[in-house]
Each structure stands twice: as C-alpha cells, then as structure tokens.
Coordinates of C-alpha atoms in Angstrom, one line a residue:
Chain A
M1 CA -63.7 19.0 -55.2
S2 CA -66.1 19.5 -52.3
L3 CA -64.9 20.0 -48.7
L4 CA -66.9 17.0 -47.5
E5 CA -68.0 14.1 -49.7
V6 CA -69.9 11.2 -48.2
E7 CA -70.6 8.2 -50.3
G8 CA -72.7 5.1 -49.5
L9 CA -72.3 5.6 -45.8
E10 CA -73.8 2.9 -43.7
V11 CA -74.0 2.7 -39.9
H12 CA -75.2 -0.4 -38.1
Y13 CA -76.0 -1.0 -34.5
G14 CA -75.7 -4.7 -34.2
G15 CA -78.2 -6.0 -36.7
I16 CA -80.0 -2.7 -37.0
R17 CA -79.2 -0.6 -40.0
A18 CA -79.5 3.0 -38.8
V19 CA -78.0 4.6 -41.9
K20 CA -78.5 2.8 -45.1
G21 CA -76.2 4.3 -47.8
V22 CA -76.1 8.1 -47.5
D23 CA -74.5 10.2 -50.2
L24 CA -74.0 13.9 -49.4
V25 CA -71.6 16.7 -50.3
V26 CA -70.9 20.0 -48.6
D27 CA -68.9 22.6 -50.5
E28 CA -66.5 25.1 -49.0
G29 CA -68.4 28.1 -47.6
E30 CA -71.8 26.4 -47.7
L31 CA -74.4 26.1 -44.9
V32 CA -76.1 22.8 -45.5
C33 CA -78.8 21.3 -43.2
L34 CA -79.8 17.7 -42.7
I35 CA -83.3 17.5 -41.4
G36 CA -85.5 14.6 -40.5
A37 CA -87.7 13.1 -37.8
N38 CA -86.5 11.5 -34.6
G39 CA -84.7 8.3 -35.3
A40 CA -84.1 9.0 -39.0
G41 CA -80.4 8.5 -38.6
K42 CA -79.2 12.1 -38.7
T43 CA -77.1 12.0 -35.6
S44 CA -75.7 8.6 -36.5
T45 CA -74.7 10.0 -39.9
L46 CA -72.9 13.0 -38.2
K47 CA -71.1 10.8 -35.7
A48 CA -70.0 8.4 -38.4
I49 CA -68.6 11.4 -40.4
C50 CA -66.4 12.4 -37.6
G51 CA -65.5 8.9 -36.5
L52 CA -67.3 8.8 -33.1
L53 CA -69.3 5.9 -34.5
P54 CA -67.6 3.3 -36.7
S55 CA -69.1 3.2 -40.2
H56 CA -70.0 -0.1 -41.6
S57 CA -69.3 0.8 -45.2
G58 CA -69.0 3.7 -47.5
S59 CA -66.5 6.5 -47.6
V60 CA -66.1 9.9 -46.0
R61 CA -63.7 12.3 -47.7
Y62 CA -62.7 15.6 -46.2
S63 CA -60.9 18.0 -48.4
G64 CA -60.1 15.1 -50.7
Q65 CA -58.8 12.8 -48.0
E66 CA -60.5 9.6 -46.8
I67 CA -61.1 10.1 -43.1
S68 CA -63.5 7.3 -42.1
K69 CA -60.7 5.3 -40.7
K70 CA -58.9 8.2 -39.1
P71 CA -59.0 8.6 -35.3
V72 CA -61.5 11.2 -34.0
Y73 CA -58.9 13.3 -32.2
E74 CA -57.0 14.0 -35.4
L75 CA -59.9 15.7 -37.1
P76 CA -60.0 18.9 -35.1
R77 CA -56.4 19.5 -36.1
R78 CA -57.5 19.4 -39.7
G79 CA -60.3 21.8 -39.0
L80 CA -63.3 19.4 -38.8
V81 CA -65.1 19.9 -35.5
L82 CA -68.3 18.5 -34.1
V83 CA -70.5 20.2 -31.6
P84 CA -72.1 17.1 -30.0
E85 CA -75.7 16.5 -29.4
G86 CA -76.7 17.6 -25.9
R87 CA -73.9 20.2 -26.0
G88 CA -71.3 18.3 -24.0
V89 CA -69.8 21.2 -22.2
F90 CA -67.4 20.5 -19.3
P91 CA -69.8 21.2 -16.4
Q92 CA -67.2 21.8 -13.6
L93 CA -64.9 24.0 -15.7
T94 CA -65.5 27.7 -16.1
V95 CA -66.8 29.2 -19.3
A96 CA -63.3 30.6 -20.0
E97 CA -61.7 27.2 -19.3
N98 CA -64.2 25.5 -21.6
L99 CA -63.4 27.9 -24.4
A100 CA -59.7 27.5 -23.8
M101 CA -60.1 23.7 -24.1
G102 CA -61.6 24.2 -27.5
A103 CA -58.2 25.4 -28.7
Y104 CA -56.5 22.2 -27.5
A105 CA -55.8 20.9 -31.0
R106 CA -54.2 24.2 -32.0
R107 CA -50.4 24.7 -31.8
D108 CA -50.3 28.4 -32.3
G109 CA -50.4 30.8 -29.3
D110 CA -53.1 33.1 -30.5
V111 CA -55.7 31.8 -28.2
A112 CA -56.3 35.0 -26.3
R113 CA -57.4 36.9 -29.4
D114 CA -59.9 34.2 -30.3
L115 CA -61.2 34.3 -26.7
E116 CA -61.9 38.0 -27.3
R117 CA -63.6 37.1 -30.6
M118 CA -65.9 34.6 -28.8
H119 CA -66.7 37.2 -26.2
G120 CA -67.7 39.5 -29.0
L121 CA -69.8 36.9 -30.7
F122 CA -71.4 35.7 -27.4
P123 CA -71.7 38.7 -25.0
R124 CA -73.6 36.4 -22.6
L125 CA -70.5 34.2 -22.3
A126 CA -68.3 37.2 -21.7
E127 CA -70.5 38.1 -18.7
R128 CA -70.3 34.6 -17.3
R129 CA -66.7 33.8 -18.1
S130 CA -65.7 32.8 -14.6
Q131 CA -68.9 30.9 -13.9
T132 CA -68.9 27.1 -14.3
A133 CA -70.5 25.8 -17.4
G134 CA -72.9 23.6 -15.4
T135 CA -74.6 26.7 -14.0
L136 CA -75.5 28.1 -17.4
S137 CA -78.9 27.8 -19.0
G138 CA -79.4 25.4 -21.8
G139 CA -79.1 28.1 -24.4
E140 CA -76.0 29.5 -22.9
Q141 CA -74.5 26.1 -22.8
Q142 CA -75.2 25.7 -26.5
M143 CA -73.5 29.0 -27.2
L144 CA -70.6 27.8 -25.1
A145 CA -70.4 24.5 -27.0
I146 CA -70.5 26.4 -30.4
G147 CA -68.0 28.9 -29.1
R148 CA -65.7 26.2 -27.8
A149 CA -65.8 24.5 -31.2
L150 CA -65.0 27.8 -33.0
M151 CA -61.9 28.2 -30.7
S152 CA -60.3 25.5 -32.8
R153 CA -60.8 27.6 -35.9
P154 CA -62.7 25.0 -37.8
R155 CA -63.0 24.9 -41.6
L156 CA -66.0 22.6 -41.3
L157 CA -68.3 22.7 -38.3
L158 CA -70.7 19.8 -37.7
L159 CA -73.6 21.0 -35.5
D160 CA -75.8 18.3 -34.0
E161 CA -79.2 19.7 -33.1
P162 CA -78.2 22.9 -31.5
S163 CA -81.9 23.8 -30.9
M164 CA -82.5 20.7 -28.8
G165 CA -84.4 21.4 -25.6
L166 CA -84.3 25.2 -25.9
A167 CA -87.1 27.7 -25.7
P168 CA -88.4 29.0 -29.1
L169 CA -86.8 32.4 -28.6
M170 CA -83.4 30.8 -27.8
V171 CA -83.7 28.5 -30.8
A172 CA -84.1 31.5 -33.1
K173 CA -81.1 33.2 -31.4
I174 CA -78.9 30.2 -31.7
L175 CA -79.7 29.6 -35.3
E176 CA -79.1 33.3 -36.0
I177 CA -75.6 32.8 -34.5
V178 CA -75.1 29.8 -36.7
R179 CA -76.0 31.9 -39.7
E180 CA -73.6 34.6 -38.6
I181 CA -70.8 32.0 -38.2
A182 CA -71.4 30.7 -41.7
R183 CA -71.3 34.3 -43.0
Q184 CA -67.9 34.6 -41.5
G185 CA -66.7 31.9 -43.8
V186 CA -67.0 28.6 -41.8
T187 CA -68.6 25.8 -43.7
I188 CA -71.4 24.2 -41.7
L189 CA -73.3 21.0 -41.8
L190 CA -76.3 21.4 -39.5
V191 CA -78.4 18.6 -38.3
E192 CA -81.8 19.7 -37.1
Q193 CA -85.3 18.5 -36.2
N194 CA -86.6 22.1 -36.4
A195 CA -86.9 21.9 -40.2
K196 CA -88.4 25.2 -40.8
L197 CA -85.8 27.3 -39.0
A198 CA -82.9 25.2 -40.3
L199 CA -84.1 25.6 -43.9
E200 CA -84.5 29.3 -43.5
I201 CA -80.9 29.8 -42.7
A202 CA -79.4 27.0 -44.8
G203 CA -78.6 27.3 -48.5
R204 CA -79.4 23.6 -49.2
G205 CA -80.9 20.8 -47.3
Y206 CA -81.2 17.0 -47.2
V207 CA -84.2 15.3 -45.8
M208 CA -83.5 12.0 -44.1
E209 CA -86.1 9.3 -43.6
S210 CA -85.5 6.0 -41.8
G211 CA -81.8 5.8 -42.7
V212 CA -81.9 7.1 -46.3
L213 CA -81.9 10.5 -47.9
A214 CA -85.4 11.0 -49.2
L215 CA -84.9 14.5 -50.7
A216 CA -82.1 16.8 -51.5
A217 CA -82.6 20.3 -52.8
D218 CA -82.0 23.9 -52.2
S219 CA -83.8 25.3 -49.1
K220 CA -86.4 27.3 -51.1
S221 CA -87.7 24.3 -53.0
L222 CA -87.7 22.1 -49.9
L223 CA -89.6 24.7 -48.0
A224 CA -92.1 24.7 -50.8
D225 CA -92.2 21.0 -51.3
P226 CA -95.6 19.6 -50.2
R227 CA -94.0 16.5 -48.8
V228 CA -91.7 18.5 -46.6
R229 CA -94.5 20.8 -45.6
Q230 CA -96.7 17.9 -44.6
A231 CA -94.1 15.8 -42.8
Y232 CA -92.0 18.5 -41.1
L233 CA -93.6 21.8 -41.1
G234 CA -96.8 20.7 -39.3
E235 CA -99.2 21.2 -42.1
G236 CA -102.1 18.7 -42.3
A237 CA -102.6 16.6 -45.4
A238 CA -104.3 18.7 -47.9
Chain B
M1 CA -57.2 28.8 -16.7
S2 CA -58.5 30.4 -13.5
A3 CA -56.0 32.6 -11.6
R4 CA -55.4 31.1 -8.2
A5 CA -54.7 33.4 -5.3
K6 CA -51.0 33.1 -4.6
P7 CA -49.4 34.1 -1.3
P8 CA -46.7 36.8 -1.5
P9 CA -43.3 35.3 -2.3
V10 CA -41.8 36.2 1.1
V11 CA -44.5 34.1 2.8
F12 CA -44.2 31.3 0.3
W13 CA -40.4 31.0 0.6
S14 CA -40.3 31.3 4.3
A15 CA -42.9 28.6 4.6
M16 CA -40.8 26.4 2.2
V17 CA -37.7 27.0 4.2
L18 CA -39.6 26.1 7.4
I19 CA -41.0 22.9 5.9
V20 CA -37.6 21.9 4.6
A21 CA -36.0 22.6 8.0
V22 CA -38.6 20.5 9.7
L23 CA -38.2 17.7 7.2
I24 CA -34.4 17.7 7.8
V25 CA -34.6 17.7 11.6
L26 CA -37.6 15.3 11.8
P27 CA -35.8 11.9 11.9
F28 CA -33.4 13.1 14.6
A29 CA -36.3 14.3 16.7
L30 CA -38.1 11.1 16.1
T31 CA -35.1 9.0 17.0
Q32 CA -35.3 10.6 20.5
I33 CA -38.7 8.9 20.9
G34 CA -37.6 5.7 19.2
T35 CA -36.2 4.5 15.9
T36 CA -39.5 2.8 15.3
W37 CA -41.0 6.2 14.6
V38 CA -38.6 6.9 11.8
R39 CA -39.6 3.5 10.3
V40 CA -43.2 4.5 10.7
T41 CA -42.5 7.8 9.0
N42 CA -40.8 6.0 6.1
L43 CA -43.8 3.8 5.6
A44 CA -46.1 6.8 5.8
L45 CA -44.0 8.5 3.1
L46 CA -44.3 5.4 0.9
Y47 CA -48.1 5.8 1.3
V48 CA -47.7 9.4 0.3
M49 CA -46.0 8.2 -2.9
L50 CA -48.8 5.6 -3.5
A51 CA -51.5 8.1 -2.9
L52 CA -49.9 10.6 -5.3
G53 CA -49.6 7.9 -7.9
L54 CA -53.2 7.0 -7.5
N55 CA -54.2 10.6 -7.5
I56 CA -53.1 10.8 -11.2
V57 CA -55.5 8.0 -12.1
V58 CA -58.4 8.9 -9.8
G59 CA -58.0 12.6 -9.2
F60 CA -56.7 13.8 -12.5
A61 CA -58.2 11.5 -15.1
G62 CA -61.2 10.4 -13.0
L63 CA -60.7 6.7 -13.5
L64 CA -61.5 4.8 -10.3
D65 CA -58.9 2.1 -9.5
L66 CA -59.5 -0.3 -6.7
G67 CA -56.6 -2.5 -7.5
Y68 CA -53.8 0.0 -7.3
I69 CA -51.8 -1.9 -4.6
A70 CA -51.0 -4.4 -7.3
F71 CA -48.5 -2.0 -8.8
Y72 CA -46.9 -1.6 -5.4
G73 CA -46.6 -5.4 -5.3
I74 CA -45.2 -5.5 -8.8
G75 CA -42.6 -2.9 -7.9
A76 CA -41.7 -4.7 -4.7
Y77 CA -41.4 -8.1 -6.3
T78 CA -39.4 -6.8 -9.2
Y79 CA -36.9 -5.4 -6.7
A80 CA -37.0 -8.5 -4.5
L81 CA -36.4 -10.9 -7.4
L82 CA -33.5 -8.9 -8.8
A83 CA -31.8 -8.2 -5.5
S84 CA -32.0 -11.2 -3.2
P85 CA -30.6 -14.7 -2.7
H86 CA -33.8 -16.1 -4.2
F87 CA -32.4 -16.0 -7.8
G88 CA -28.9 -15.1 -6.6
L89 CA -29.2 -11.8 -8.4
H90 CA -27.9 -8.7 -6.7
L91 CA -28.3 -5.8 -9.1
P92 CA -27.8 -2.3 -7.7
F93 CA -30.9 -0.4 -6.6
W94 CA -30.6 2.4 -9.1
V95 CA -30.9 -0.1 -11.9
I96 CA -33.8 -2.0 -10.4
L97 CA -36.0 0.9 -9.2
P98 CA -36.5 2.2 -12.8
I99 CA -37.1 -1.4 -13.9
G100 CA -39.7 -1.8 -11.2
A101 CA -41.4 1.4 -12.2
A102 CA -41.3 0.4 -15.8
M103 CA -42.8 -3.0 -15.0
A104 CA -45.6 -1.4 -13.0
S105 CA -46.4 1.0 -15.8
L106 CA -46.4 -1.8 -18.3
F107 CA -49.0 -3.6 -16.1
G108 CA -50.8 -0.3 -15.8
V109 CA -51.2 -0.2 -19.6
L110 CA -52.2 -3.9 -19.6
L111 CA -54.9 -3.0 -17.1
G112 CA -55.9 0.2 -18.9
A113 CA -56.1 -1.1 -22.5
P114 CA -59.0 -3.5 -22.1
T115 CA -60.9 -1.2 -19.7
L116 CA -60.8 2.0 -21.9
K117 CA -64.5 1.9 -22.5
L118 CA -65.4 1.3 -18.9
R119 CA -66.3 4.0 -16.4
G120 CA -67.4 4.3 -12.8
D121 CA -68.7 1.1 -11.1
Y122 CA -67.7 -1.2 -13.9
L123 CA -64.2 0.1 -14.0
A124 CA -64.0 -0.3 -10.2
I125 CA -65.0 -3.9 -10.4
V126 CA -62.4 -4.7 -13.2
T127 CA -59.6 -3.0 -11.3
L128 CA -60.6 -4.7 -8.1
G129 CA -60.3 -8.0 -10.0
F130 CA -57.0 -7.0 -11.4
G131 CA -55.6 -6.3 -8.0
E132 CA -56.7 -9.7 -6.8
I133 CA -55.3 -11.5 -9.9
I134 CA -51.9 -10.0 -9.2
R135 CA -52.0 -11.0 -5.6
I136 CA -53.1 -14.5 -6.4
F137 CA -50.4 -14.9 -9.0
L138 CA -47.8 -13.8 -6.4
N139 CA -49.2 -16.4 -4.1
N140 CA -49.1 -19.2 -6.6
L141 CA -46.2 -18.6 -8.8
A142 CA -44.1 -21.0 -6.8
R143 CA -44.9 -24.1 -8.9
P144 CA -43.9 -25.6 -11.3
I145 CA -41.1 -23.0 -11.4
N146 CA -40.5 -21.2 -8.2
I147 CA -40.6 -17.5 -9.2
T148 CA -42.3 -15.8 -6.2
N149 CA -41.8 -18.4 -3.5
G150 CA -45.5 -18.3 -2.9
P151 CA -47.0 -17.3 0.4
Q152 CA -43.7 -17.6 2.2
G153 CA -42.5 -14.6 0.4
I154 CA -39.0 -13.5 -0.3
I155 CA -36.4 -13.0 2.4
G156 CA -33.0 -11.5 2.6
I157 CA -33.7 -8.7 0.1
D158 CA -30.7 -6.4 -0.4
P159 CA -31.0 -3.0 1.2
F160 CA -30.0 0.0 -1.0
R161 CA -26.2 0.1 -1.3
I162 CA -23.8 2.4 -3.2
D163 CA -20.3 0.8 -3.0
G164 CA -19.5 0.6 0.7
F165 CA -22.4 2.9 1.7
S166 CA -25.4 1.0 2.9
F167 CA -28.7 2.6 3.6
A168 CA -29.5 -0.1 6.1
S169 CA -26.8 0.2 8.7
Y170 CA -26.0 2.6 11.5
Q171 CA -23.3 5.1 10.7
K172 CA -21.7 8.2 12.1
I173 CA -21.3 11.0 9.5
F174 CA -19.7 14.4 10.6
G175 CA -20.4 13.5 14.2
L176 CA -24.1 13.0 13.5
E177 CA -25.6 9.6 14.2
F178 CA -27.5 8.2 11.3
S179 CA -29.6 5.1 11.8
G180 CA -30.6 2.9 8.8
P181 CA -34.2 4.2 8.8
T182 CA -32.9 7.8 8.9
K183 CA -30.8 7.3 5.8
Y184 CA -33.8 5.8 4.0
Y185 CA -35.9 8.6 5.2
Y186 CA -33.8 11.2 3.4
L187 CA -33.9 9.2 0.2
I188 CA -37.7 8.7 0.4
V189 CA -38.3 12.4 1.2
A190 CA -36.3 13.2 -1.9
L191 CA -38.3 10.8 -4.0
V192 CA -41.6 12.2 -2.6
A193 CA -40.4 15.8 -3.4
V194 CA -39.8 14.8 -7.0
I195 CA -43.1 13.1 -7.3
I196 CA -44.9 16.1 -5.8
A197 CA -43.2 18.4 -8.2
L198 CA -44.1 16.1 -11.1
N199 CA -47.7 16.0 -9.9
L200 CA -47.9 19.8 -9.6
R201 CA -46.4 20.3 -13.0
L202 CA -48.6 17.7 -14.6
Q203 CA -51.8 19.3 -13.2
N204 CA -51.4 22.6 -15.1
S205 CA -49.8 21.1 -18.2
R206 CA -51.5 20.3 -21.5
I207 CA -51.7 16.7 -20.4
G208 CA -53.3 17.7 -17.1
R209 CA -55.9 19.8 -18.8
A210 CA -56.7 17.0 -21.2
W211 CA -57.2 14.6 -18.3
E212 CA -59.5 17.2 -16.7
A213 CA -61.6 17.3 -20.0
I214 CA -61.7 13.5 -20.1
R215 CA -62.9 13.4 -16.5
E216 CA -65.6 15.9 -17.3
D217 CA -67.0 14.6 -20.6
E218 CA -65.1 12.0 -22.6
T219 CA -67.0 12.4 -25.9
A220 CA -66.6 16.2 -25.8
A221 CA -63.0 15.7 -25.0
R222 CA -62.5 13.5 -28.1
A223 CA -64.4 16.0 -30.3
M224 CA -62.0 18.7 -29.0
G225 CA -59.1 16.8 -30.5
I226 CA -57.9 15.0 -27.4
N227 CA -56.5 11.5 -27.9
T228 CA -58.4 10.0 -25.1
T229 CA -57.0 6.5 -25.6
N230 CA -53.4 7.5 -25.2
L231 CA -54.0 9.9 -22.4
K232 CA -56.0 7.4 -20.3
L233 CA -53.3 4.8 -20.9
L234 CA -50.7 7.5 -19.9
A235 CA -52.6 8.2 -16.7
Y236 CA -52.6 4.5 -15.9
A237 CA -48.9 4.1 -16.7
M238 CA -47.8 7.1 -14.8
G239 CA -49.9 6.3 -11.8
A240 CA -48.6 2.8 -11.8
S241 CA -45.0 3.8 -12.2
F242 CA -45.1 5.7 -8.9
G243 CA -46.6 2.7 -7.2
G244 CA -43.9 0.5 -8.6
L245 CA -41.2 2.9 -7.4
A246 CA -42.7 2.9 -3.9
G247 CA -42.9 -0.9 -4.0
G248 CA -39.2 -1.2 -4.8
V249 CA -38.3 1.1 -1.8
F250 CA -40.7 -0.9 0.4
A251 CA -39.0 -4.2 -0.5
A252 CA -35.6 -2.8 0.3
I253 CA -36.6 -1.3 3.6
Q254 CA -38.4 -4.4 4.8
E255 CA -35.9 -6.8 3.4
F256 CA -38.8 -9.2 3.3
I257 CA -42.0 -9.2 1.3
S258 CA -44.9 -11.6 0.9
P259 CA -48.2 -11.4 -1.0
E260 CA -49.9 -10.5 2.3
S261 CA -48.6 -6.9 2.0
F262 CA -50.6 -6.4 -1.2
V263 CA -54.2 -7.2 -0.2
L264 CA -57.4 -5.5 -1.2
V265 CA -57.6 -3.6 2.1
E266 CA -54.3 -1.8 1.2
S267 CA -55.9 -0.7 -2.1
I268 CA -58.9 0.6 -0.3
M269 CA -56.6 2.4 2.2
V270 CA -54.8 4.3 -0.6
V271 CA -58.2 5.2 -2.3
S272 CA -59.4 6.4 1.1
M273 CA -56.2 8.6 1.5
V274 CA -56.9 10.2 -1.9
V275 CA -60.6 10.7 -1.2
L276 CA -60.2 11.9 2.3
G277 CA -57.4 14.3 1.5
G278 CA -59.1 15.7 -1.6
M279 CA -59.1 14.1 -5.0
G280 CA -57.1 16.0 -7.5
N281 CA -55.4 18.3 -5.0
V282 CA -51.8 17.3 -4.5
W283 CA -51.4 18.8 -1.0
G284 CA -54.7 17.3 0.0
V285 CA -53.6 13.9 -1.1
V286 CA -50.4 14.2 0.8
L287 CA -52.3 15.2 3.9
G288 CA -54.7 12.3 3.6
A289 CA -51.9 9.8 3.2
V290 CA -50.0 11.2 6.2
L291 CA -53.1 11.2 8.4
L292 CA -54.3 7.8 7.5
S293 CA -50.9 6.1 7.8
F294 CA -49.8 7.8 11.0
V295 CA -53.0 7.5 13.0
P296 CA -53.0 3.7 13.3
D297 CA -49.5 3.8 14.8
I298 CA -50.3 6.6 17.1
L299 CA -53.3 4.6 18.3
R300 CA -51.2 1.5 18.8
F301 CA -49.1 3.4 21.2
T302 CA -51.8 5.3 23.0
V303 CA -54.9 3.1 23.1
Q304 CA -53.5 0.7 25.7
P305 CA -52.1 3.2 28.2
V306 CA -55.2 5.4 27.9
Q307 CA -57.5 2.5 28.6
Q308 CA -55.3 1.3 31.4
W309 CA -55.5 4.7 33.0
M310 CA -59.3 5.1 32.5
F311 CA -60.6 1.6 33.2
G312 CA -57.7 -0.1 34.8
R313 CA -57.6 -2.7 32.0
M314 CA -57.8 -2.9 28.3
L315 CA -61.4 -3.2 27.0
I316 CA -61.0 -2.7 23.3
E317 CA -58.1 -3.8 21.1
P318 CA -56.2 -1.0 19.3
E319 CA -57.1 -2.7 15.9
V320 CA -60.8 -2.5 16.6
I321 CA -60.6 1.1 17.7
R322 CA -58.6 1.9 14.6
M323 CA -61.3 0.6 12.2
L324 CA -64.0 2.3 14.3
L325 CA -62.2 5.7 14.1
F326 CA -61.3 5.2 10.5
G327 CA -65.0 4.5 9.6
L328 CA -66.1 7.5 11.7
A329 CA -63.5 9.8 10.1
L330 CA -64.6 8.8 6.6
V331 CA -68.3 9.4 7.4
L332 CA -67.6 12.7 9.0
V333 CA -65.4 13.9 6.2
M334 CA -67.9 12.9 3.6
L335 CA -70.7 14.7 5.5
F336 CA -68.8 17.9 6.2
R337 CA -66.2 18.1 3.6
P338 CA -67.4 15.9 0.7
A339 CA -64.7 17.0 -1.6
G340 CA -62.0 16.0 0.9
L341 CA -60.0 17.9 3.5
L342 CA -58.3 20.1 0.9
P343 CA -60.5 19.9 -2.2
S344 CA -59.1 20.7 -5.6
A345 CA -60.2 24.0 -7.1
V346 CA -62.6 22.3 -9.5
R347 CA -64.2 20.1 -6.9
K348 CA -64.5 23.0 -4.5
R349 CA -66.6 24.8 -7.2
E350 CA -68.9 21.8 -7.4
L351 CA -69.4 22.1 -3.7
A352 CA -70.1 25.8 -3.8
E353 CA -72.6 25.3 -6.5
R354 CA -74.5 22.8 -4.5
A355 CA -74.7 25.1 -1.6
E356 CA -76.3 27.9 -3.6

C-alpha cells in the first residue's frame, strides 16, 4: 500500500476542466516531483489532494484512507501537510510565532525541541527568530514556510513550487533543504516548474500537461527523455 | 509567543488595588455631582462591554462587522419581551440574561455561516445589511402578531430584582446611600471585569492564536490544521453573546427600549471605539469605549456654559460640536497613531516596520 494514492482525480473550475483524471502514487519515504508548465494543473492537483479545492471526481487515499471528502484542517493531524504556493507565512507574526503555529495540530508538548531542530536546519531563521515574517526575504520566507510545516511532524509533505520567485542561488539552496528533509525520512510530493532541479533531487517524477499526466518515470530517464529536454529543460528542437 | 515586558508584581498589584478602589468609590463621588453621571457611567460601561465583544470579532479574528449593534438589540428585546407587561412575562433577570446572550450568539452564527467566505469590504456590506435587517424587523414585527410593538417600543420593562432587593430603587445599606444607578453600576462593573478577564485569557489561548492565524492568512491557517469554519463562527458567537448580555442590562436600566436605540450610527460608534482604542488590545478597546462614550456627555454639560462665557450666547449646538470633534479625533488618531491609542503588540510591530 502506498502512502498516497490518487486515482482519476478531476478538478473543475466552473466549466473548465483543469485536472482531467490524474493517477499518481507516492510511496513511504519517496521524494516524488510533479513538473509541468504554467497552467498545466499542478497546483490544482495538489490543492485537491489536501482538500483546499473540491475535487470533481476521483479518489485520494492517504495511508489507505479516503480523504477527498475530509475537511482540510484534519489532515495535518494525520501528518499530511501542505506548504502553499506563495509561501503563506503569517506576515505580522514573528518567525518564532510562525513556527509555533505550525505545531498547532499537535497535542504533545514537545514543541520546544522541534523549534531547536528547525533552528538547526535553518540557521537563517534562528538569527531572525524575533523578526516578523513579513520582513524576511523571499527565500527566508520559503524556509519559514517549510520549517513551519515541519513543526507539525508531517509524514507526507506537499510542497507547492518552493522555488517560485527566488533567485537561482536561493532556489538551489531551498531544493537542497528539501532533499535533506527527504533524507530525514519525510515523504515529499514536490510540485515544481523548475524541472531540472526538481528531477535532480527527486527519485521519480510525473510530467503534467494541460490537465493530464503525460509522462511518469524515474528521474534519470525523465532527465534523458528528449520530450522533457525539449519542453522543460530549454533545449531547442533537434 | 513573544515575551511581553511585565511590570514587577508590586507595581502591578498596587496599581490593581488602586484601580479597584477608584472603581468602588467612583459612583459615590459621581453622585455628589449628580446621579445623572452615574447613569452616564453605566451606559459608558455598557459600551465597554459592546466594544470588547466586537473586539473579539474585529480585533482578534479580523472580521469587520458593521452591524454589531443588532446583537445589542437582540439581547435588549429578549430581555424586554420576557420581563415586561407586553407579554405579561416576568422571568428573573438571571434567567433572561443568559437567554439573551444565547439568542445573540445564535444570530451571530446565523450571520457568520453565510459570510464565511467573505472578507474585508464585502463582509462589511453584508454585516451592515444584517444590522439594518434586524432593526427593520424590530420596527415591523408589530403586525399581524404584535411581537415587538413596532416603533413605539416596549415600556415598563422590569428592573433587575432578587426577591425583595431591587436594583432600581434607592436604598440605605450599612448607612451608605445607594441610588438605583449605583447598584447597577456595581453589577455592570462586575460583568465588565468578567468580560475583560475572558478577553485576556482568550487572547493568549489556543483559540486566540488560531484567530490570529486566520486574520493573517486564512489559507495558511487551514493548511496548519486550524478549523477555520468553526473558529470564525465561534468568534461571531462569542462577540455577539457579549453584545446580547449588554443589551439585556441596557433594557433593564432604561426600562424602555425601541428600535431607535439600535441604529447604524451605534454600530459605527462601537467600531470607532475599537479602532480608536486599538484593535486587538483589550485595554486599548476599553479606553476607546470610555473616551467615546463619555466625551459627548461632558460636552453636553460644558459646551453651553463655555460659549455663554466666551460669546455671551450659544453659537453652535453641542450635538454639532460633538460630531465635529469626533471626526477630528478620528482623523488625528489615524494620522498619528494609526494602530489606535493603545495598539496591540502585533499591530504595533506593523507600525514599527513601516517606520523603518
């Protein structure tokens, strides 16, 4: 049984079918990426998985249980956490308060230790712990958003375009952190437009095109696939 | 959470003792000037209750509500209908006040449920409409069955009574003279104290932090595992219940209510108290409510003599001066202290960041 099993997922915006029957699986311990161009339906897929968008049809099973009809707020308690697109930090709260808010769904009192762990993982956040999140740079906000999600001790982390709007150096850094988190045993489904970097850290990848999965393979073969190279890696038609 | 600088306990407790002493002596001092002033104080304290209730909705959860006075009206009418000759019902006040608060919070949920997805301006418009709907209902529920007695309002409402002890009448206890308003004063002060304590506790609770997250970013709050639906409804319900409670006390003090007491301007006044004092800061809201509710009465008693003395006759009506000063005060506060007189910690940060 896979940790996450999506079958025939469809998302409609009024009459527009944004996601037209997506099947994907993520196994425990995997780092899987979902790549595709702008408007391919990646974010919609992710939002539908965690219930932020209502799915039109299809099923989403998380550790064997159907969750597509479950309310969003219940999922973090079960270890499924989304880092939303555009980061979504609480701008007027301090870094420390943002991180503490991440542990909201937890009932145990061991938050202080996890806070220390986050400071180890993100030294930049430790330096800025009493600064408000709104004053951080884009990259630091992304770190904070990821750190906040980790505070809930997720089993499955859904990352929506963590590289969005960041400088190339920062993108590499963020994705390095994502790889590190996966190494520590968190299962990750990563949605990215930056196909090359995403495939370099992920074990497997799905390629999404106008609402359907066009390709699914391990990262190596996707990186070598001429169609992927042409469409996403910026290589001109041979 | 951030550590707030706390005064040493000695300072804190002596300040508390001083405040309590002042609050105890206040009605007797005011009676020396005139019993009216005790009445004025009571009404001001009711506004404090209202402002603290609205602060939960606006200050904590960040949901703008321009129809808040409707809950005051619902509380007042609940009390009036259950304790007046209108239906011939005379239930004791300790039974009705909770009913009034419950009715108000029920309507709070009724207002909250359909507006869950609205924010900012759109929410303001819907809540404004809600406030007007309630007022118009109160005005028109006289036919075909006479429930609210329409614009004439309800008269002869029972004052608070426990057996032979009435809050409305003059009485001598232990050689001290207690007027009706003085007795109500102590009751209201106690209620306000409870509401302040609740507000302070809520702010730093799990619920308070969740409200804070919702105010900052609702989607992120949901992704954090916060049940935004229930928490927003809770904010509406709790805010409304304080309004309902204040309404019940208002009906008993006045012994007469009509829909005219629950007009839009009243809602705007309460919002102004919250904004002027400092959204989200309990003490700021208390200050805002006290200032805005006392100033008109102080003006009423000073404008005329001052003008007589300066010009030999009255040039400007007190009411006109009141609105003039009120507008001026709001403009000045928003220019120089945009987060309110006593801003909340979070909003103060916002201000500091802008100044950088």
